[in-house]
Coordinates of C-alpha atoms and ligand atoms in Angstrom, one line a residue:
M1 CA 213.1 151.6 78.8
S2 CA 214.8 154.7 80.3
S3 CA 216.6 157.2 78.2
T4 CA 220.2 156.3 77.4
A5 CA 221.1 159.8 76.2
S6 CA 224.1 161.0 78.1
P7 CA 223.4 164.5 79.6
S8 CA 225.6 167.3 78.5
T9 CA 227.7 169.1 81.0
A10 CA 225.3 171.9 81.1
A11 CA 222.5 169.5 81.8
Q12 CA 224.3 167.7 84.6
A13 CA 222.0 169.2 87.2
A14 CA 218.9 168.6 85.2
I15 CA 216.4 165.9 85.9
V16 CA 216.7 163.5 83.0
L17 CA 213.4 162.0 81.7
D18 CA 212.0 160.4 78.7
V19 CA 208.9 162.4 78.7
V20 CA 207.8 165.7 80.4
V21 CA 204.0 165.8 80.7
I22 CA 202.6 169.3 81.2
G23 CA 199.3 169.3 83.2
A24 CA 197.8 166.9 85.8
G25 CA 194.2 166.9 84.5
F26 CA 192.3 164.1 82.8
S27 CA 194.8 164.1 79.9
G28 CA 198.0 164.4 81.7
M29 CA 197.2 161.8 84.3
Y30 CA 196.2 159.2 81.7
A31 CA 199.3 160.1 79.6
L32 CA 201.5 159.5 82.7
H33 CA 199.8 156.1 83.3
T34 CA 200.1 154.8 79.8
L35 CA 203.7 156.1 79.2
R36 CA 204.8 154.6 82.5
E37 CA 203.2 151.3 81.7
A38 CA 205.2 151.2 78.5
G39 CA 208.4 151.5 80.5
L40 CA 209.1 155.2 79.8
K41 CA 210.3 157.5 82.5
A42 CA 207.7 160.2 82.5
R43 CA 206.8 162.9 85.0
V44 CA 203.9 165.3 85.2
Y45 CA 204.2 169.0 86.2
D46 CA 201.3 171.2 87.1
E47 CA 201.2 174.7 88.6
A48 CA 198.1 173.8 90.8
H49 CA 198.5 172.3 94.2
N50 CA 196.1 169.5 93.4
V51 CA 195.6 167.1 90.5
G52 CA 192.4 167.7 88.4
G53 CA 193.3 170.4 85.9
T54 CA 190.2 172.2 84.9
W55 CA 188.2 170.4 87.5
N56 CA 190.5 171.7 90.2
W57 CA 190.3 175.3 89.1
N58 CA 186.6 175.6 88.2
R59 CA 185.2 175.5 91.7
Y60 CA 182.5 178.1 91.1
P61 CA 179.0 177.3 92.5
G62 CA 177.0 175.2 90.1
A63 CA 180.0 173.8 88.2
R64 CA 179.0 170.4 86.8
V65 CA 179.7 167.9 84.1
D66 CA 177.3 168.5 81.2
F67 CA 178.5 166.0 78.6
P68 CA 178.5 163.0 78.7
V69 CA 176.6 162.1 81.8
A70 CA 177.8 159.7 84.5
P71 CA 178.9 157.0 84.4
Y72 CA 180.3 157.9 80.9
Y73 CA 182.4 160.9 81.9
C74 CA 185.4 158.9 83.1
Y75 CA 188.4 156.9 82.1
T76 CA 187.5 153.8 80.0
F77 CA 190.9 152.0 80.2
S78 CA 190.4 150.3 83.5
D79 CA 187.5 148.1 84.5
E80 CA 188.6 148.5 88.1
L81 CA 188.1 152.3 88.0
M82 CA 184.7 151.8 86.3
N83 CA 183.6 149.3 88.9
E84 CA 185.0 150.9 92.0
F85 CA 183.9 154.5 91.7
D86 CA 180.3 155.3 92.3
W87 CA 179.0 158.5 90.7
P88 CA 176.1 159.8 92.8
E89 CA 174.5 162.0 90.1
R90 CA 174.0 161.9 86.3
Q91 CA 175.7 165.3 86.0
P92 CA 178.4 165.1 88.7
D93 CA 179.4 168.3 90.4
Q94 CA 182.9 169.7 90.3
A95 CA 183.7 168.3 93.8
T96 CA 182.8 164.8 92.7
V97 CA 184.8 164.9 89.5
L98 CA 187.8 166.1 91.6
K99 CA 187.2 163.3 94.1
Y100 CA 187.2 160.8 91.2
L101 CA 190.5 162.2 89.8
N102 CA 192.1 162.0 93.2
F103 CA 190.8 158.5 93.5
V104 CA 192.4 157.6 90.2
A105 CA 195.7 159.3 91.2
D106 CA 195.8 157.0 94.3
R107 CA 194.5 153.9 92.7
M108 CA 197.0 154.0 89.8
D109 CA 199.8 155.2 92.1
L110 CA 200.3 158.3 89.9
R111 CA 201.4 160.8 92.6
R112 CA 205.0 159.6 92.9
D113 CA 205.5 161.0 89.3
I114 CA 203.5 164.2 89.6
E115 CA 205.0 167.4 90.8
L116 CA 202.4 169.9 91.8
G117 CA 202.8 173.6 92.5
T118 CA 205.3 173.7 89.6
R119 CA 204.7 175.5 86.4
I120 CA 206.6 174.8 83.2
T121 CA 208.1 178.2 82.3
G122 CA 209.8 177.4 79.0
A123 CA 210.8 174.6 76.7
T124 CA 213.5 174.7 74.0
Y125 CA 214.4 172.0 71.5
D126 CA 218.1 171.1 71.2
E127 CA 218.6 169.8 67.7
A128 CA 222.1 168.4 68.5
T129 CA 220.8 166.1 71.2
Q130 CA 217.2 165.8 69.9
R131 CA 216.0 166.6 73.4
W132 CA 213.9 169.3 75.1
R133 CA 215.4 171.6 77.7
V134 CA 212.5 172.5 80.0
G135 CA 212.4 175.0 82.9
T136 CA 210.1 175.1 85.8
S137 CA 208.9 177.8 88.2
R138 CA 210.9 176.1 91.0
G139 CA 214.1 176.8 89.1
T140 CA 214.6 173.1 88.3
R141 CA 215.8 172.1 84.8
L142 CA 214.4 169.1 83.0
D143 CA 216.1 167.3 80.1
A144 CA 213.6 165.1 78.2
Q145 CA 213.4 163.6 74.8
F146 CA 209.7 164.2 74.5
V147 CA 207.2 166.8 75.7
V148 CA 203.5 166.0 76.0
C149 CA 201.4 169.1 76.3
A150 CA 198.3 168.1 78.3
S151 CA 197.8 171.6 79.4
G152 CA 194.1 171.9 78.8
A153 CA 191.9 173.4 76.1
L154 CA 190.1 175.6 78.6
S155 CA 192.7 176.6 81.1
T156 CA 194.0 180.1 80.3
A157 CA 191.5 182.5 81.8
N158 CA 190.2 185.3 79.5
M159 CA 190.6 188.4 81.7
P160 CA 188.5 191.2 80.0
K161 CA 190.2 194.5 79.4
I162 CA 187.5 197.0 80.4
P163 CA 188.2 200.6 81.4
G164 CA 188.7 200.9 85.2
I165 CA 188.4 197.2 85.9
E166 CA 191.6 197.3 87.8
T167 CA 190.2 200.1 90.1
F168 CA 187.3 198.0 91.3
A169 CA 187.9 197.7 95.0
G170 CA 185.5 194.8 95.9
E171 CA 186.1 191.1 95.7
C172 CA 186.8 189.8 92.2
Y173 CA 186.9 186.2 91.0
H174 CA 187.3 184.5 87.7
T175 CA 185.2 181.3 87.5
G176 CA 188.1 179.4 85.9
R177 CA 190.5 180.5 88.7
W178 CA 188.1 180.1 91.7
P179 CA 189.7 180.2 95.2
Q180 CA 190.7 176.8 96.3
D181 CA 189.6 177.2 99.9
D182 CA 185.8 177.6 99.6
S183 CA 186.2 181.1 101.1
V184 CA 183.8 182.9 98.7
D185 CA 180.6 184.0 100.5
F186 CA 177.8 185.8 98.7
T187 CA 175.6 186.4 101.7
G188 CA 174.4 189.9 102.0
K189 CA 176.4 191.1 99.0
R190 CA 175.6 192.9 95.8
V191 CA 177.2 190.7 93.1
A192 CA 177.7 191.2 89.4
V193 CA 178.3 188.3 87.0
L194 CA 180.0 189.3 83.7
G195 CA 179.4 186.7 81.1
T196 CA 176.7 184.2 80.3
G197 CA 178.5 181.1 78.9
S198 CA 178.4 177.8 80.6
S199 CA 180.1 179.1 83.7
G200 CA 177.9 182.2 84.1
V201 CA 174.7 180.2 83.4
Q202 CA 175.6 177.4 85.8
S203 CA 176.6 179.8 88.6
I204 CA 173.9 182.5 88.3
P205 CA 171.0 180.5 89.9
H206 CA 173.2 179.5 92.8
I207 CA 174.6 183.0 93.4
A208 CA 171.1 184.6 93.1
R209 CA 169.8 182.4 95.9
Q210 CA 172.6 183.4 98.2
C211 CA 173.3 187.1 97.5
Q212 CA 171.5 190.2 98.4
H213 CA 171.3 191.4 94.8
L214 CA 172.6 190.0 91.5
T215 CA 173.3 192.0 88.4
V216 CA 173.9 189.9 85.3
L217 CA 176.0 191.7 82.6
Q218 CA 175.1 189.9 79.4
R219 CA 176.8 190.6 76.1
T220 CA 175.3 187.7 74.1
P221 CA 172.1 185.9 75.1
Q222 CA 172.5 182.1 75.0
Y223 CA 170.4 179.1 74.5
T224 CA 170.4 176.9 77.5
V225 CA 168.4 173.7 78.2
P226 CA 167.5 172.0 81.4
A227 CA 170.3 169.8 82.8
G228 CA 167.8 167.2 84.1
N229 CA 170.3 166.2 86.7
K230 CA 169.2 163.3 89.0
P231 CA 170.6 160.6 91.2
V232 CA 172.2 157.8 89.3
D233 CA 170.0 154.7 89.2
P234 CA 171.9 151.7 90.6
D235 CA 170.3 149.4 88.0
F236 CA 171.5 151.7 85.3
V237 CA 175.0 151.6 86.6
A238 CA 174.9 147.8 87.1
N239 CA 173.9 147.5 83.4
A240 CA 176.6 149.9 82.3
R241 CA 179.2 148.0 84.1
A242 CA 178.0 144.7 82.7
T243 CA 178.0 146.0 79.1
W244 CA 181.0 148.3 79.5
P245 CA 183.0 146.8 76.5
E246 CA 180.1 147.5 74.1
I247 CA 179.5 151.0 75.5
K248 CA 183.2 151.8 75.2
Q249 CA 183.2 150.6 71.6
R250 CA 180.0 152.7 70.8
M251 CA 181.5 155.8 72.3
R252 CA 184.5 155.5 70.0
V253 CA 182.4 155.5 66.9
T254 CA 179.6 157.9 67.8
P255 CA 179.7 161.6 66.9
F256 CA 180.9 163.6 70.0
G257 CA 181.9 160.3 71.7
S258 CA 178.5 159.9 73.2
P259 CA 177.2 156.6 74.4
F260 CA 173.8 157.2 72.9
L261 CA 172.8 156.3 69.4
A262 CA 172.4 159.4 67.2
S263 CA 169.2 160.0 65.4
T264 CA 169.1 159.4 61.6
V265 CA 165.9 161.5 61.1
K266 CA 166.1 164.9 59.5
A267 CA 164.1 167.7 61.1
S268 CA 162.3 168.3 57.7
E269 CA 161.0 164.7 57.8
H270 CA 158.7 165.6 60.7
T271 CA 155.7 168.0 60.8
P272 CA 156.0 171.1 63.1
E273 CA 153.7 169.2 65.6
Q274 CA 155.9 166.1 65.6
R275 CA 159.0 168.2 66.1
R276 CA 157.5 170.0 69.0
E277 CA 156.5 166.7 70.6
V278 CA 160.1 165.4 70.1
Y279 CA 161.7 168.5 71.5
E280 CA 159.3 168.7 74.4
K281 CA 160.1 165.1 75.3
F282 CA 163.8 165.7 75.4
W283 CA 163.3 169.1 77.2
Q284 CA 161.4 167.4 80.0
V285 CA 164.1 164.7 80.3
G286 CA 166.9 167.3 80.2
G287 CA 170.5 167.1 79.1
F288 CA 172.5 167.4 76.0
N289 CA 170.5 164.9 74.0
I290 CA 168.1 167.5 72.7
V291 CA 170.9 168.9 70.5
I292 CA 172.7 165.7 69.6
D293 CA 170.0 163.0 69.5
T294 CA 166.8 164.5 68.2
Y295 CA 167.5 165.3 64.5
C296 CA 170.7 164.4 62.6
D297 CA 170.9 167.7 60.7
L298 CA 170.7 170.3 63.5
F299 CA 174.4 171.2 63.1
T300 CA 174.4 171.1 59.3
D301 CA 171.1 172.6 58.1
Q302 CA 169.9 176.1 58.9
F303 CA 166.2 175.1 58.7
A304 CA 166.6 172.2 61.1
N305 CA 168.7 174.4 63.5
E306 CA 166.1 177.1 63.5
T307 CA 163.3 174.7 64.5
L308 CA 165.1 173.9 67.8
A309 CA 166.3 177.5 68.3
E310 CA 162.7 178.7 68.1
F311 CA 161.5 176.0 70.4
V312 CA 164.0 177.2 73.0
R313 CA 163.0 180.9 72.4
D314 CA 159.4 179.9 73.1
K315 CA 160.5 178.4 76.4
I316 CA 162.2 181.6 77.3
R317 CA 159.1 183.7 76.5
S318 CA 156.9 181.4 78.5
T319 CA 159.3 181.1 81.5
V320 CA 160.4 184.7 82.0
K321 CA 157.5 186.8 83.4
N322 CA 158.8 190.3 82.5
P323 CA 158.4 190.6 78.7
D324 CA 161.3 193.1 78.4
T325 CA 163.7 190.8 80.3
A326 CA 162.5 187.9 78.2
R327 CA 163.2 189.9 75.0
K328 CA 166.7 190.6 76.2
L329 CA 167.3 186.9 76.8
L330 CA 166.3 185.8 73.3
P331 CA 169.3 184.5 71.4
N332 CA 169.5 184.7 67.6
Y333 CA 172.6 182.8 66.6
L334 CA 172.5 179.2 65.4
I335 CA 171.8 177.0 68.3
G336 CA 174.6 174.6 69.4
T337 CA 177.3 176.6 67.5
K338 CA 178.4 178.2 70.7
R339 CA 179.1 175.6 73.3
Q340 CA 175.7 174.3 74.3
I341 CA 174.8 175.1 77.9
L342 CA 172.8 173.1 80.4
D343 CA 171.3 174.8 83.4
E344 CA 169.5 174.4 86.7
G345 CA 166.7 177.0 86.5
Y346 CA 168.6 179.7 84.7
Y347 CA 165.7 181.5 82.9
D348 CA 163.5 181.2 85.9
T349 CA 166.2 183.0 88.0
Y350 CA 165.1 186.2 86.1
N351 CA 161.7 186.0 87.9
R352 CA 163.4 186.7 91.2
D353 CA 163.1 190.2 92.7
N354 CA 166.8 190.3 93.5
V355 CA 168.1 189.8 89.9
T356 CA 168.6 192.5 87.3
L357 CA 169.6 191.7 83.7
V358 CA 171.7 194.3 81.9
D359 CA 171.8 193.8 78.2
L360 CA 175.2 195.2 77.2
R361 CA 174.2 195.5 73.6
E362 CA 171.7 198.2 74.5
D363 CA 173.4 199.4 77.6
P364 CA 177.2 199.0 77.3
I365 CA 179.7 199.1 80.1
L366 CA 181.4 202.5 80.2
E367 CA 183.8 201.7 83.0
F368 CA 184.3 200.0 86.4
Y369 CA 184.9 202.3 89.4
P370 CA 185.9 201.3 93.0
G371 CA 182.3 200.7 94.1
G372 CA 180.8 199.2 91.0
V373 CA 180.2 199.2 87.3
R374 CA 178.9 202.1 85.2
T375 CA 176.9 201.4 82.1
K376 CA 175.3 203.8 79.7
S377 CA 172.1 203.9 81.7
G378 CA 173.8 204.6 85.1
D379 CA 175.7 203.1 88.0
H380 CA 175.4 199.6 89.5
P381 CA 177.0 199.6 92.9
I382 CA 178.5 196.1 93.7
D383 CA 180.5 194.4 96.4
M384 CA 181.7 191.5 94.3
L385 CA 182.5 190.9 90.6
V386 CA 182.4 187.4 89.1
L387 CA 184.2 187.2 85.8
A388 CA 182.5 184.3 83.9
T389 CA 184.4 185.5 80.8
G390 CA 185.8 182.1 79.7
F391 CA 189.1 181.2 78.3
D392 CA 191.7 181.7 75.6
A393 CA 190.6 178.3 74.4
I394 CA 192.4 175.5 72.7
T395 CA 195.6 177.3 71.9
G396 CA 196.0 179.9 74.6
T397 CA 197.9 177.8 77.1
L398 CA 200.3 176.5 74.5
Q399 CA 200.9 180.1 73.3
R400 CA 201.6 181.2 76.8
L401 CA 204.2 178.5 77.1
N402 CA 205.5 179.5 73.7
P403 CA 208.1 176.7 73.3
R404 CA 211.1 177.1 71.0
G405 CA 211.4 174.5 68.3
R406 CA 213.9 173.8 65.5
G407 CA 216.3 176.8 64.8
G408 CA 214.9 178.5 67.9
V409 CA 211.6 179.4 66.2
T410 CA 208.8 180.2 68.7
L411 CA 205.4 178.7 68.6
N412 CA 203.9 182.1 68.5
E413 CA 205.9 182.9 65.4
C414 CA 204.7 179.7 63.7
W415 CA 201.1 180.4 64.8
K416 CA 201.0 184.0 63.7
D417 CA 198.5 183.5 60.9
R418 CA 197.2 180.0 61.5
F419 CA 197.1 177.3 64.2
N420 CA 198.7 174.7 62.1
S421 CA 199.3 171.1 63.2
Y422 CA 199.5 167.6 61.8
L423 CA 196.7 165.5 63.2
G424 CA 196.1 168.0 66.0
I425 CA 198.9 166.2 67.8
S426 CA 202.1 167.5 66.4
I427 CA 203.5 170.8 65.0
P428 CA 206.0 171.3 62.1
R429 CA 209.4 172.4 63.4
F430 CA 208.6 171.1 66.9
P431 CA 210.1 167.6 66.9
N432 CA 209.2 165.2 69.7
L433 CA 206.5 167.6 71.0
F434 CA 203.0 166.3 71.2
M435 CA 199.7 167.9 72.1
I436 CA 196.6 166.3 73.6
H437 CA 193.4 168.1 72.7
G438 CA 195.4 170.5 70.5
P439 CA 194.1 172.7 67.7
E440 CA 192.6 170.6 64.8
S441 CA 192.0 167.6 67.1
P442 CA 188.3 166.8 68.0
G443 CA 189.2 168.0 71.6
V444 CA 186.4 170.1 72.9
L445 CA 183.8 168.6 70.6
F446 CA 184.3 165.0 71.7
N447 CA 184.0 163.1 75.0
M448 CA 187.2 164.6 76.4
P449 CA 188.4 161.9 78.8
L450 CA 188.0 159.3 76.1
G451 CA 189.6 161.5 73.4
A452 CA 192.6 162.0 75.8
E453 CA 193.0 158.3 76.2
M454 CA 193.0 157.6 72.5
E455 CA 195.4 160.5 71.7
S456 CA 197.7 159.5 74.6
D457 CA 197.8 155.9 73.4
W458 CA 198.7 157.1 69.9
I459 CA 201.6 159.2 71.3
R460 CA 202.9 156.3 73.4
D461 CA 202.9 154.0 70.4
C462 CA 204.6 156.6 68.3
I463 CA 207.4 157.0 70.9
L464 CA 207.8 153.3 71.1
H465 CA 207.9 152.9 67.3
L466 CA 210.5 155.7 67.0
R467 CA 212.8 154.0 69.5
A468 CA 212.2 150.6 68.0
Q469 CA 213.4 152.0 64.7
G470 CA 216.5 153.5 66.2
K471 CA 215.3 157.0 65.5
G472 CA 215.7 159.9 67.7
A473 CA 213.2 162.6 66.5
I474 CA 209.9 162.8 64.7
E475 CA 208.1 165.7 63.3
P476 CA 205.6 166.4 60.5
A477 CA 207.0 166.4 57.0
P478 CA 206.9 169.8 55.1
G479 CA 203.4 170.6 53.8
V480 CA 201.4 167.9 55.5
D481 CA 200.1 170.4 58.0
A482 CA 198.6 172.4 55.2
A483 CA 196.9 169.4 53.6
Y484 CA 195.7 168.3 57.0
G485 CA 194.4 171.8 57.9
A486 CA 192.4 171.8 54.6
E487 CA 190.8 168.5 55.5
V488 CA 189.8 169.8 59.0
A489 CA 188.4 173.0 57.3
E490 CA 186.5 170.9 54.8
F491 CA 184.7 168.9 57.6
A492 CA 184.0 172.2 59.4
R493 CA 182.4 173.7 56.3
M494 CA 179.9 170.9 56.2
T495 CA 178.6 172.2 59.6
L496 CA 177.2 175.5 60.8
F497 CA 179.9 176.0 63.5
E498 CA 182.0 178.5 61.6
Q499 CA 179.0 180.9 61.1
T500 CA 179.0 181.9 64.8
E501 CA 181.4 184.0 66.8
S502 CA 182.5 181.8 69.6
W503 CA 185.6 180.5 71.5
Y504 CA 185.6 177.7 69.0
T505 CA 186.7 180.2 66.4
G506 CA 188.8 182.4 68.7
A507 CA 186.4 185.3 68.4
N508 CA 186.2 185.7 72.2
I509 CA 189.8 186.9 72.4
P510 CA 190.5 190.4 71.0
G511 CA 193.3 190.2 68.4
K512 CA 193.2 186.4 68.1
H513 CA 192.9 185.3 64.5
R514 CA 189.8 183.5 63.5
Q515 CA 190.1 179.8 62.8
F516 CA 187.6 177.0 63.7
A517 CA 190.4 174.8 65.0
V518 CA 188.4 171.7 65.9
H519 CA 188.1 168.5 63.9
V520 CA 184.3 168.0 63.9
A521 CA 184.3 164.4 62.8
G522 CA 185.7 162.7 65.9
P523 CA 185.4 159.0 64.9
L524 CA 186.9 159.6 61.5
Y525 CA 189.7 161.5 63.1
F526 CA 190.5 158.6 65.4
Q527 CA 190.3 156.2 62.5
K528 CA 192.7 158.4 60.6
I529 CA 195.4 158.6 63.3
R530 CA 195.2 154.8 63.7
E531 CA 195.7 154.4 60.0
V532 CA 198.7 156.8 60.0
A533 CA 200.3 154.7 62.8
A534 CA 199.5 151.4 61.1
Q535 CA 201.2 152.6 57.9
G536 CA 204.4 153.5 59.7
Y537 CA 203.5 157.1 60.6
T538 CA 202.9 158.5 57.2
G539 CA 203.3 162.2 56.9
F540 CA 206.1 162.3 59.5
V541 CA 209.8 162.4 59.1
M542 CA 212.1 160.6 61.5
E543 CA 215.7 161.3 62.2
P544 CA 218.3 158.7 63.2
A545 CA 219.0 158.9 66.9
A546 CA 221.8 161.4 67.6
T547 CA 223.4 159.0 70.1
A548 CA 222.9 155.8 68.0
Ligands
NA7_1 P1 182.4 181.2 77.5 O1 181.5 180.1 77.0 O2 183.5 181.7 76.6 O3 181.5 182.4 78.0 C1 182.1 183.6 78.3 C2 181.0 184.6 78.5 O4 181.7 185.9 78.8 C3 180.2 184.9 77.2 O5 178.9 185.2 77.6 C4 180.9 186.1 76.7 O6 180.1 186.9 75.8 C5 181.3 186.9 77.9 N1 182.4 187.8 77.7 C6 183.7 187.5 77.5 N2 184.4 188.7 77.4 C7 183.5 189.7 77.7 C8 183.7 191.1 77.7 N3 184.9 191.7 77.6 N4 182.6 191.8 78.0 C9 181.4 191.2 78.2 N5 181.2 189.9 78.1 C10 182.3 189.1 77.9 O7 183.2 180.7 78.8 P2 182.6 179.7 80.0 O8 183.6 179.7 81.1 O9 181.2 180.1 80.3 O10 182.5 178.3 79.3 C11 183.7 177.7 78.7 C12 183.7 176.3 78.8 O11 184.1 176.0 80.1 C13 182.4 175.6 78.7 O12 182.1 175.1 77.5 C14 182.5 174.4 79.6 O13 183.0 173.3 79.0 C15 183.4 174.9 80.6 P3 180.1 186.6 74.2 O14 179.2 185.3 74.1 O15 181.5 186.3 73.8 O16 179.5 187.8 73.6

């Protein structure tokens, strides 16, 4: 079902498509597959020179899947993919995930419709033709009826603005933009890592083992729990393959898209001794389960949350030998309300002689200078700076693209005060533009490959419905975004997430307005979007096709 729209004179040289997909990660690759299977002429563009999206860029040492574990962190739509790819470890490393995505690209014959090394530089909606005019970094012009933004919730690096940082003369790498050629060598070097989120915590033990000296610059101490990574048990995989339909169904209806059954017990129903026993058992096994499967109220009740927080603080006190270092590592926010971290010996790394922890709350950075970093207490000479400072998450990449919608309005104008959407998939005044893992979708708080599949399927069906009805454009009706936003906020208020400054709320980016832009009730969200579709896309307005 190729587009029948006749290109205007100005668009003669443009590549005419039904759908431009931005991004060749998990989301964009699946979107391409499902749109193509439906007969649509779709093409993916990505500025990287490899498929993989975030798994292509985040090549820092120690980068691993943390949730959900293998064999569940994968596409679910194809039994062949499930059966043919063998995951070696429960928490696959970055190289293995990238291998998987390259395997999928070949197995599904996706590459012929993916253009790498090509950034989308702009997108403008033409109301007369109901089509998007899209530009690329190669100077090509694209003319498409639909744009699907699969550009990643964690793909625009947060580059900190710190006095003198541009004068630093040593090597400098951001974890989310790690060199693609394995050229980084820590041997014999004095390294500083700035940031102790997932990327910092995953990389720090690896860097410490290789470098001469490591200085960790910590702004906020974090709770991290043992990853418990291990080889995948072949019997476990055989069982997962045999019961894959049931597992797939369970992941769709479980909070966070986990394959595991969530606990129904509240923390207050157990005695302190019982809780300690439960937490200890999960701590020894390792993995995310300690926060999502022990007690059902850890994210909704302060008392419950504090019981686990204190358990982890006790682990820090008993692991880190220097009491002053242990003190600096003790977090005091609500556990799990910043992205939960899994590690491979993080706290123990501070028992090494070649590691220094600088607590930036007591000893702030004054400036960087060519040979190092100066904090209030003095100079720290370094040869290499690793910026593990995270991302302008969820909205940053879309804001950088800043498409122009109806009447030439820019996305940044629309999102000046609030990241509004309808269903986390569409934005008022941006007809025929869809987002995967956009603001107000479950995105980063759900099994992301699975969420991407369900959102892509919805978008595909919406496009097919539109065309079947002889319509040319679809966008949210006036006001539905406000009502939907209120619903998302209401779910969020039932949890503790908003009480913590994190990248979930935009607090990590100076000047970004605060909004917890994640739909926390994943299964209810997916039920809702299915209902909206079943009822003929309630909340949307459709325009007759311009060329009909
Ligand atoms: P995160 O989780 O945003 O962590 C970034 C870290 O960098 C965090 O410790 C920040 O401290 C710190 N940071 C950021 N800016 C600064 C400045 N200017 N000065 C000092 N410290 C700073 O990003 P990650 O890459 O670790 O993880 C993101 C996701 O990627 C993760 O969930 C995985 O899914 C993969 P703060 O806590 O804000 O005080």
